Amino acid sequence: MSTLFDLAQRICRGDSLPPPVANPMGTLHRGVLCDIADAAMGMAYTSTLGEGETCTTLELKINFLKPVWQARLQAIGRVVTHGRTVGLVECDILDAHEALVARATSTCSTLRGDQGRGR
């Protein structure tokens, strides 16, 4: 059984899409692009955290700009601003020709102490 991470790796390498992630038109289901963007933004935000801190997504918005049938994808996450408790991150998803496929933004919350336990 594949994990979401395995599936994301296959998609980013440009492997053929298994039926569950292709929509009826044969393009990549947009929810998968959202998952990839969320992972890239989460990794970017996590890189700013200190010892004992963790984070969670408060809100996520994505614009789908181009359909994807089969392509090697690249997700580039970056921190726009990072405050004490809230930060803004964004992600561009590019195809093999570096054309913009989707752009996402997310608001993240930094959790400390009891808030972040067990996460």
mmCIF file of N, CA and C in Angstrom:
data_model
loop_
_atom_site.group_PDB
_atom_site.id
_atom_site.type_symbol
_atom_site.label_atom_id
_atom_site.label_comp_id
_atom_site.label_asym_id
_atom_site.label_seq_id
_atom_site.Cartn_x
_atom_site.Cartn_y
_atom_site.Cartn_z
ATOM 1 N N MET A 1 0.836 -1.183 0.000
ATOM 2 C CA MET A 1 0.000 0.000 0.000
ATOM 3 C C MET A 1 0.881 1.246 0.000
ATOM 4 N N SER A 2 0.552 2.208 -0.851
ATOM 5 C CA SER A 2 1.316 3.441 -0.960
ATOM 6 C C SER A 2 0.875 4.444 0.087
ATOM 7 N N THR A 3 1.816 5.249 0.525
ATOM 8 C CA THR A 3 1.501 6.353 1.421
ATOM 9 C C THR A 3 1.339 7.617 0.584
ATOM 10 N N LEU A 4 0.807 8.672 1.181
ATOM 11 C CA LEU A 4 0.689 9.945 0.482
ATOM 12 C C LEU A 4 2.057 10.435 0.044
ATOM 13 N N PHE A 5 3.076 10.201 0.880
ATOM 14 C CA PHE A 5 4.435 10.618 0.532
ATOM 15 C C PHE A 5 4.916 9.882 -0.710
ATOM 16 N N ASP A 6 4.668 8.560 -0.789
ATOM 17 C CA ASP A 6 5.051 7.788 -1.974
ATOM 18 C C ASP A 6 4.356 8.329 -3.213
ATOM 19 N N LEU A 7 3.071 8.628 -3.081
ATOM 20 C CA LEU A 7 2.303 9.153 -4.203
ATOM 21 C C LEU A 7 2.856 10.507 -4.633
ATOM 22 N N ALA A 8 3.150 11.376 -3.680
ATOM 23 C CA ALA A 8 3.700 12.697 -4.001
ATOM 24 C C ALA A 8 5.035 12.560 -4.727
ATOM 25 N N GLN A 9 5.878 11.627 -4.303
ATOM 26 C CA GLN A 9 7.152 11.410 -4.987
ATOM 27 C C GLN A 9 6.922 10.971 -6.431
ATOM 28 N N ARG A 10 5.982 10.056 -6.647
ATOM 29 C CA ARG A 10 5.684 9.583 -8.002
ATOM 30 C C ARG A 10 5.203 10.734 -8.876
ATOM 31 N N ILE A 11 4.326 11.566 -8.326
ATOM 32 C CA ILE A 11 3.790 12.689 -9.093
ATOM 33 C C ILE A 11 4.905 13.680 -9.421
ATOM 34 N N CYS A 12 5.740 14.006 -8.443
ATOM 35 C CA CYS A 12 6.810 14.976 -8.656
ATOM 36 C C CYS A 12 7.862 14.464 -9.647
ATOM 37 N N ARG A 13 8.036 13.143 -9.738
ATOM 38 C CA ARG A 13 8.967 12.559 -10.717
ATOM 39 C C ARG A 13 8.367 12.534 -12.113
ATOM 40 N N GLY A 14 7.052 12.706 -12.221
ATOM 41 C CA GLY A 14 6.401 12.658 -13.522
ATOM 42 C C GLY A 14 5.961 11.265 -13.924
ATOM 43 N N ASP A 15 5.912 10.334 -12.960
ATOM 44 C CA ASP A 15 5.433 8.982 -13.253
ATOM 45 C C ASP A 15 3.972 9.042 -13.688
ATOM 46 N N SER A 16 3.491 7.973 -14.332
ATOM 47 C CA SER A 16 2.090 7.943 -14.737
ATOM 48 C C SER A 16 1.197 7.948 -13.500
ATOM 49 N N LEU A 17 0.028 8.523 -13.653
ATOM 50 C CA LEU A 17 -0.883 8.696 -12.528
ATOM 51 C C LEU A 17 -1.747 7.466 -12.332
ATOM 52 N N PRO A 18 -1.816 6.949 -11.116
ATOM 53 C CA PRO A 18 -2.754 5.863 -10.843
ATOM 54 C C PRO A 18 -4.184 6.410 -10.891
ATOM 55 N N PRO A 19 -5.173 5.579 -11.227
ATOM 56 C CA PRO A 19 -6.556 6.057 -11.382
ATOM 57 C C PRO A 19 -7.116 6.871 -10.219
ATOM 58 N N PRO A 20 -6.809 6.564 -8.956
ATOM 59 C CA PRO A 20 -7.443 7.351 -7.892
ATOM 60 C C PRO A 20 -7.059 8.831 -7.869
ATOM 61 N N VAL A 21 -5.917 9.219 -8.482
ATOM 62 C CA VAL A 21 -5.517 10.628 -8.425
ATOM 63 C C VAL A 21 -5.786 11.365 -9.727
ATOM 64 N N ALA A 22 -6.270 10.653 -10.724
ATOM 65 C CA ALA A 22 -6.674 11.320 -11.962
ATOM 66 C C ALA A 22 -8.181 11.569 -11.885
ATOM 67 N N ASN A 23 -8.604 12.756 -12.302
ATOM 68 C CA ASN A 23 -10.037 13.032 -12.314
ATOM 69 C C ASN A 23 -10.646 12.446 -13.593
ATOM 70 N N PRO A 24 -11.958 12.529 -13.778
ATOM 71 C CA PRO A 24 -12.588 11.930 -14.964
ATOM 72 C C PRO A 24 -12.046 12.472 -16.299
ATOM 73 N N MET A 25 -11.472 13.684 -16.307
ATOM 74 C CA MET A 25 -10.896 14.242 -17.534
ATOM 75 C C MET A 25 -9.477 13.746 -17.775
ATOM 76 N N GLY A 26 -8.938 12.980 -16.829
ATOM 77 C CA GLY A 26 -7.591 12.435 -16.985
ATOM 78 C C GLY A 26 -6.485 13.310 -16.447
ATOM 79 N N THR A 27 -6.824 14.461 -15.871
ATOM 80 C CA THR A 27 -5.796 15.328 -15.300
ATOM 81 C C THR A 27 -5.624 15.019 -13.817
ATOM 82 N N LEU A 28 -4.525 15.491 -13.277
ATOM 83 C CA LEU A 28 -4.232 15.292 -11.862
ATOM 84 C C LEU A 28 -5.316 15.939 -11.013
ATOM 85 N N HIS A 29 -5.845 15.194 -10.047
ATOM 86 C CA HIS A 29 -6.845 15.737 -9.133
ATOM 87 C C HIS A 29 -6.232 16.910 -8.385
ATOM 88 N N ARG A 30 -6.937 18.024 -8.350
ATOM 89 C CA ARG A 30 -6.396 19.262 -7.765
ATOM 90 C C ARG A 30 -6.125 19.147 -6.264
ATOM 91 N N GLY A 31 -6.814 18.239 -5.602
ATOM 92 C CA GLY A 31 -6.549 18.028 -4.182
ATOM 93 C C GLY A 31 -5.129 17.544 -3.933
ATOM 94 N N VAL A 32 -4.569 16.805 -4.888
ATOM 95 C CA VAL A 32 -3.186 16.336 -4.763
ATOM 96 C C VAL A 32 -2.231 17.524 -4.830
ATOM 97 N N LEU A 33 -2.509 18.480 -5.724
ATOM 98 C CA LEU A 33 -1.671 19.681 -5.785
ATOM 99 C C LEU A 33 -1.748 20.443 -4.466
ATOM 100 N N CYS A 34 -2.922 20.479 -3.866
ATOM 101 C CA CYS A 34 -3.098 21.153 -2.584
ATOM 102 C C CYS A 34 -2.276 20.459 -1.491
ATOM 103 N N ASP A 35 -2.279 19.122 -1.498
ATOM 104 C CA ASP A 35 -1.479 18.371 -0.517
ATOM 105 C C ASP A 35 0.012 18.649 -0.682
ATOM 106 N N ILE A 36 0.472 18.670 -1.937
ATOM 107 C CA ILE A 36 1.890 18.932 -2.204
ATOM 108 C C ILE A 36 2.263 20.337 -1.730
ATOM 109 N N ALA A 37 1.409 21.318 -2.034
ATOM 110 C CA ALA A 37 1.681 22.697 -1.607
ATOM 111 C C ALA A 37 1.680 22.804 -0.088
ATOM 112 N N ASP A 38 0.722 22.159 0.574
ATOM 113 C CA ASP A 38 0.640 22.194 2.035
ATOM 114 C C ASP A 38 1.903 21.604 2.657
ATOM 115 N N ALA A 39 2.395 20.514 2.090
ATOM 116 C CA ALA A 39 3.623 19.893 2.604
ATOM 117 C C ALA A 39 4.825 20.825 2.430
ATOM 118 N N ALA A 40 4.952 21.452 1.266
ATOM 119 C CA ALA A 40 6.085 22.356 1.019
ATOM 120 C C ALA A 40 6.033 23.573 1.940
ATOM 121 N N MET A 41 4.827 24.134 2.122
ATOM 122 C CA MET A 41 4.698 25.294 3.000
ATOM 123 C C MET A 41 4.937 24.903 4.455
ATOM 124 N N GLY A 42 4.456 23.726 4.847
ATOM 125 C CA GLY A 42 4.690 23.247 6.213
ATOM 126 C C GLY A 42 6.163 23.063 6.509
ATOM 127 N N MET A 43 6.896 22.509 5.548
ATOM 128 C CA MET A 43 8.345 22.333 5.742
ATOM 129 C C MET A 43 9.048 23.682 5.834
ATOM 130 N N ALA A 44 8.631 24.633 4.994
ATOM 131 C CA ALA A 44 9.243 25.968 5.043
ATOM 132 C C ALA A 44 8.997 26.616 6.398
ATOM 133 N N TYR A 45 7.753 26.568 6.879
ATOM 134 C CA TYR A 45 7.432 27.203 8.171
ATOM 135 C C TYR A 45 8.126 26.477 9.324
ATOM 136 N N THR A 46 8.154 25.164 9.273
ATOM 137 C CA THR A 46 8.794 24.383 10.331
ATOM 138 C C THR A 46 10.270 24.747 10.469
ATOM 139 N N SER A 47 10.902 25.133 9.369
ATOM 140 C CA SER A 47 12.329 25.492 9.418
ATOM 141 C C SER A 47 12.590 26.738 10.254
ATOM 142 N N THR A 48 11.533 27.513 10.575
ATOM 143 C CA THR A 48 11.693 28.730 11.379
ATOM 144 C C THR A 48 11.454 28.498 12.863
ATOM 145 N N LEU A 49 10.998 27.295 13.224
ATOM 146 C CA LEU A 49 10.596 27.042 14.614
ATOM 147 C C LEU A 49 11.791 26.791 15.524
ATOM 148 N N GLY A 50 11.610 27.145 16.780
ATOM 149 C CA GLY A 50 12.627 26.911 17.790
ATOM 150 C C GLY A 50 12.403 25.600 18.516
ATOM 151 N N GLU A 51 13.275 25.314 19.437
ATOM 152 C CA GLU A 51 13.195 24.110 20.269
ATOM 153 C C GLU A 51 11.855 24.066 20.998
ATOM 154 N N GLY A 52 11.175 22.944 20.933
ATOM 155 C CA GLY A 52 9.911 22.760 21.632
ATOM 156 C C GLY A 52 8.707 23.385 20.947
ATOM 157 N N GLU A 53 8.890 23.954 19.765
ATOM 158 C CA GLU A 53 7.775 24.549 19.041
ATOM 159 C C GLU A 53 7.308 23.605 17.930
ATOM 160 N N THR A 54 6.042 23.680 17.618
ATOM 161 C CA THR A 54 5.464 22.962 16.492
ATOM 162 C C THR A 54 4.467 23.919 15.834
ATOM 163 N N CYS A 55 3.803 23.468 14.792
ATOM 164 C CA CYS A 55 2.892 24.383 14.105
ATOM 165 C C CYS A 55 1.703 23.640 13.526
ATOM 166 N N THR A 56 0.715 24.419 13.125
ATOM 167 C CA THR A 56 -0.456 23.880 12.445
ATOM 168 C C THR A 56 -0.935 24.904 11.422
ATOM 169 N N THR A 57 -1.633 24.418 10.412
ATOM 170 C CA THR A 57 -2.193 25.288 9.391
ATOM 171 C C THR A 57 -3.514 25.865 9.885
ATOM 172 N N LEU A 58 -3.657 27.171 9.823
ATOM 173 C CA LEU A 58 -4.904 27.834 10.190
ATOM 174 C C LEU A 58 -5.819 27.998 8.983
ATOM 175 N N GLU A 59 -5.215 28.222 7.815
ATOM 176 C CA GLU A 59 -5.987 28.510 6.611
ATOM 177 C C GLU A 59 -5.086 28.253 5.414
ATOM 178 N N LEU A 60 -5.698 27.814 4.322
ATOM 179 C CA LEU A 60 -4.942 27.545 3.104
ATOM 180 C C LEU A 60 -5.785 27.955 1.903
ATOM 181 N N LYS A 61 -5.165 28.639 0.955
ATOM 182 C CA LYS A 61 -5.828 29.044 -0.286
ATOM 183 C C LYS A 61 -4.923 28.663 -1.436
ATOM 184 N N ILE A 62 -5.518 28.145 -2.502
ATOM 185 C CA ILE A 62 -4.719 27.766 -3.659
ATOM 186 C C ILE A 62 -5.410 28.220 -4.937
ATOM 187 N N ASN A 63 -4.614 28.691 -5.886
ATOM 188 C CA ASN A 63 -5.092 29.030 -7.223
ATOM 189 C C ASN A 63 -4.513 27.999 -8.191
ATOM 190 N N PHE A 64 -5.385 27.325 -8.917
ATOM 191 C CA PHE A 64 -4.968 26.352 -9.922
ATOM 192 C C PHE A 64 -4.901 27.085 -11.260
ATOM 193 N N LEU A 65 -3.728 27.120 -11.869
ATOM 194 C CA LEU A 65 -3.524 27.958 -13.041
ATOM 195 C C LEU A 65 -3.391 27.184 -14.345
ATOM 196 N N LYS A 66 -3.106 25.884 -14.243
ATOM 197 C CA LYS A 66 -2.848 25.103 -15.443
ATOM 198 C C LYS A 66 -3.132 23.634 -15.146
ATOM 199 N N PRO A 67 -3.790 22.912 -16.057
ATOM 200 C CA PRO A 67 -4.026 21.484 -15.804
ATOM 201 C C PRO A 67 -2.730 20.687 -15.906
ATOM 202 N N VAL A 68 -2.689 19.570 -15.203
ATOM 203 C CA VAL A 68 -1.521 18.679 -15.234
ATOM 204 C C VAL A 68 -2.008 17.296 -15.657
ATOM 205 N N TRP A 69 -1.473 16.799 -16.755
ATOM 206 C CA TRP A 69 -1.787 15.428 -17.165
ATOM 207 C C TRP A 69 -0.714 14.491 -16.663
ATOM 208 N N GLN A 70 0.507 14.752 -17.068
ATOM 209 C CA GLN A 70 1.641 13.973 -16.585
ATOM 210 C C GLN A 70 2.858 14.877 -16.698
ATOM 211 N N ALA A 71 3.458 15.193 -15.593
ATOM 212 C CA ALA A 71 4.591 16.116 -15.604
ATOM 213 C C ALA A 71 5.398 15.957 -14.328
ATOM 214 N N ARG A 72 6.656 16.259 -14.430
ATOM 215 C CA ARG A 72 7.500 16.360 -13.247
ATOM 216 C C ARG A 72 7.170 17.699 -12.602
ATOM 217 N N LEU A 73 6.848 17.668 -11.316
ATOM 218 C CA LEU A 73 6.453 18.880 -10.615
ATOM 219 C C LEU A 73 7.477 19.257 -9.563
ATOM 220 N N GLN A 74 7.539 20.542 -9.291
ATOM 221 C CA GLN A 74 8.428 21.080 -8.260
ATOM 222 C C GLN A 74 7.599 22.025 -7.392
ATOM 223 N N ALA A 75 7.608 21.810 -6.089
ATOM 224 C CA ALA A 75 6.899 22.679 -5.149
ATOM 225 C C ALA A 75 7.935 23.478 -4.367
ATOM 226 N N ILE A 76 7.822 24.786 -4.436
ATOM 227 C CA ILE A 76 8.779 25.673 -3.762
ATOM 228 C C ILE A 76 8.032 26.441 -2.688
ATOM 229 N N GLY A 77 8.272 26.076 -1.436
ATOM 230 C CA GLY A 77 7.637 26.742 -0.307
ATOM 231 C C GLY A 77 8.562 27.784 0.285
ATOM 232 N N ARG A 78 8.006 28.904 0.702
ATOM 233 C CA ARG A 78 8.826 29.947 1.326
ATOM 234 C C ARG A 78 8.002 30.714 2.359
ATOM 235 N N VAL A 79 8.709 31.181 3.371
ATOM 236 C CA VAL A 79 8.077 31.963 4.440
ATOM 237 C C VAL A 79 8.038 33.415 3.990
ATOM 238 N N VAL A 80 6.855 34.007 4.003
ATOM 239 C CA VAL A 80 6.690 35.417 3.656
ATOM 240 C C VAL A 80 6.950 36.269 4.889
ATOM 241 N N THR A 81 6.321 35.886 6.002
ATOM 242 C CA THR A 81 6.535 36.581 7.267
ATOM 243 C C THR A 81 6.294 35.599 8.409
ATOM 244 N N HIS A 82 7.040 35.793 9.475
ATOM 245 C CA HIS A 82 6.939 34.900 10.632
ATOM 246 C C HIS A 82 6.917 35.754 11.889
ATOM 247 N N GLY A 83 5.776 35.771 12.556
ATOM 248 C CA GLY A 83 5.665 36.495 13.814
ATOM 249 C C GLY A 83 5.817 35.542 14.989
ATOM 250 N N ARG A 84 5.514 36.023 16.180
ATOM 251 C CA ARG A 84 5.641 35.177 17.374
ATOM 252 C C ARG A 84 4.653 34.009 17.369
ATOM 253 N N THR A 85 3.422 34.242 16.901
ATOM 254 C CA THR A 85 2.411 33.178 16.932
ATOM 255 C C THR A 85 1.817 32.843 15.564
ATOM 256 N N VAL A 86 1.908 33.744 14.608
ATOM 257 C CA VAL A 86 1.296 33.513 13.298
ATOM 258 C C VAL A 86 2.285 33.875 12.200
ATOM 259 N N GLY A 87 2.260 33.086 11.127
ATOM 260 C CA GLY A 87 3.114 33.364 9.986
ATOM 261 C C GLY A 87 2.377 33.132 8.685
ATOM 262 N N LEU A 88 2.906 33.695 7.626
ATOM 263 C CA LEU A 88 2.355 33.532 6.291
ATOM 264 C C LEU A 88 3.391 32.849 5.418
ATOM 265 N N VAL A 89 2.971 31.791 4.726
ATOM 266 C CA VAL A 89 3.850 31.065 3.814
ATOM 267 C C VAL A 89 3.168 30.983 2.452
ATOM 268 N N GLU A 90 3.973 30.735 1.425
ATOM 269 C CA GLU A 90 3.424 30.557 0.094
ATOM 270 C C GLU A 90 4.186 29.469 -0.637
ATOM 271 N N CYS A 91 3.575 28.969 -1.698
ATOM 272 C CA CYS A 91 4.181 27.900 -2.478
ATOM 273 C C CYS A 91 3.823 28.077 -3.945
ATOM 274 N N ASP A 92 4.824 27.929 -4.797
ATOM 275 C CA ASP A 92 4.604 27.842 -6.233
ATOM 276 C C ASP A 92 4.837 26.402 -6.644
ATOM 277 N N ILE A 93 3.929 25.862 -7.442
ATOM 278 C CA ILE A 93 4.120 24.536 -8.019
ATOM 279 C C ILE A 93 4.397 24.744 -9.500
ATOM 280 N N LEU A 94 5.546 24.249 -9.942
ATOM 281 C CA LEU A 94 6.005 24.426 -11.313
ATOM 282 C C LEU A 94 6.062 23.086 -12.026
ATOM 283 N N ASP A 95 5.851 23.107 -13.348
ATOM 284 C CA ASP A 95 6.018 21.876 -14.122
ATOM 285 C C ASP A 95 7.464 21.774 -14.607
ATOM 286 N N ALA A 96 7.765 20.776 -15.428
ATOM 287 C CA ALA A 96 9.138 20.527 -15.888
ATOM 288 C C ALA A 96 9.692 21.687 -16.711
ATOM 289 N N HIS A 97 8.798 22.497 -17.308
ATOM 290 C CA HIS A 97 9.225 23.654 -18.100
ATOM 291 C C HIS A 97 9.245 24.926 -17.260
ATOM 292 N N GLU A 98 9.098 24.761 -15.959
ATOM 293 C CA GLU A 98 9.055 25.850 -14.989
ATOM 294 C C GLU A 98 7.868 26.786 -15.204
ATOM 295 N N ALA A 99 6.813 26.264 -15.824
ATOM 296 C CA ALA A 99 5.567 27.021 -15.934
ATOM 297 C C ALA A 99 4.808 26.883 -14.622
ATOM 298 N N LEU A 100 4.187 27.962 -14.193
ATOM 299 C CA LEU A 100 3.444 27.969 -12.936
ATOM 300 C C LEU A 100 2.140 27.202 -13.099
ATOM 301 N N VAL A 101 1.995 26.131 -12.336
ATOM 302 C CA VAL A 101 0.809 25.271 -12.362
ATOM 303 C C VAL A 101 -0.190 25.721 -11.296
ATOM 304 N N ALA A 102 0.324 26.084 -10.117
ATOM 305 C CA ALA A 102 -0.538 26.512 -9.015
ATOM 306 C C ALA A 102 0.263 27.389 -8.055
ATOM 307 N N ARG A 103 -0.447 28.270 -7.368
ATOM 308 C CA ARG A 103 0.164 29.082 -6.304
ATOM 309 C C ARG A 103 -0.744 28.989 -5.089
ATOM 310 N N ALA A 104 -0.120 28.742 -3.929
ATOM 311 C CA ALA A 104 -0.869 28.607 -2.683
ATOM 312 C C ALA A 104 -0.307 29.552 -1.634
ATOM 313 N N THR A 105 -1.178 29.970 -0.720
ATOM 314 C CA THR A 105 -0.759 30.716 0.462
ATOM 315 C C THR A 105 -1.403 30.062 1.669
ATOM 316 N N SER A 106 -0.736 30.182 2.801
ATOM 317 C CA SER A 106 -1.257 29.575 4.019
ATOM 318 C C SER A 106 -0.871 30.417 5.223
ATOM 319 N N THR A 107 -1.772 30.447 6.174
ATOM 320 C CA THR A 107 -1.502 31.069 7.465
ATOM 321 C C THR A 107 -1.225 29.939 8.442
ATOM 322 N N CYS A 108 -0.107 30.043 9.151
ATOM 323 C CA CYS A 108 0.289 29.007 10.109
ATOM 324 C C CYS A 108 0.342 29.583 11.513
ATOM 325 N N SER A 109 0.100 28.715 12.483
ATOM 326 C CA SER A 109 0.166 29.093 13.890
ATOM 327 C C SER A 109 1.308 28.326 14.549
ATOM 328 N N THR A 110 2.123 29.038 15.318
ATOM 329 C CA THR A 110 3.185 28.403 16.090
ATOM 330 C C THR A 110 2.616 27.981 17.434
ATOM 331 N N LEU A 111 2.832 26.719 17.777
ATOM 332 C CA LEU A 111 2.332 26.161 19.039
ATOM 333 C C LEU A 111 3.500 25.927 19.989
ATOM 334 N N ARG A 112 3.280 26.275 21.256
ATOM 335 C CA ARG A 112 4.303 26.101 22.282
ATOM 336 C C ARG A 112 3.688 25.448 23.511
ATOM 337 N N GLY A 113 4.526 24.809 24.299
ATOM 338 C CA GLY A 113 4.075 24.235 25.565
ATOM 339 C C GLY A 113 2.966 23.213 25.383
ATOM 340 N N ASP A 114 1.920 23.330 26.211
ATOM 341 C CA ASP A 114 0.806 22.377 26.174
ATOM 342 C C ASP A 114 0.106 22.359 24.814
ATOM 343 N N GLN A 115 0.075 23.482 24.115
ATOM 344 C CA GLN A 115 -0.579 23.538 22.812
ATOM 345 C C GLN A 115 0.029 22.546 21.818
ATOM 346 N N GLY A 116 1.325 22.384 21.899
ATOM 347 C CA GLY A 116 2.018 21.573 20.914
ATOM 348 C C GLY A 116 2.304 20.143 21.345
ATOM 349 N N ARG A 117 1.940 19.767 22.539
ATOM 350 C CA ARG A 117 2.219 18.419 23.019
ATOM 351 C C ARG A 117 1.425 17.382 22.221
ATOM 352 N N GLY A 118 2.108 16.291 21.889
ATOM 353 C CA GLY A 118 1.474 15.201 21.193
ATOM 354 C C GLY A 118 1.272 15.434 19.705
ATOM 355 N N ARG A 119 1.824 16.479 19.174
ATOM 356 C CA ARG A 119 1.665 16.754 17.748
ATOM 357 C C ARG A 119 2.825 16.210 16.985
#
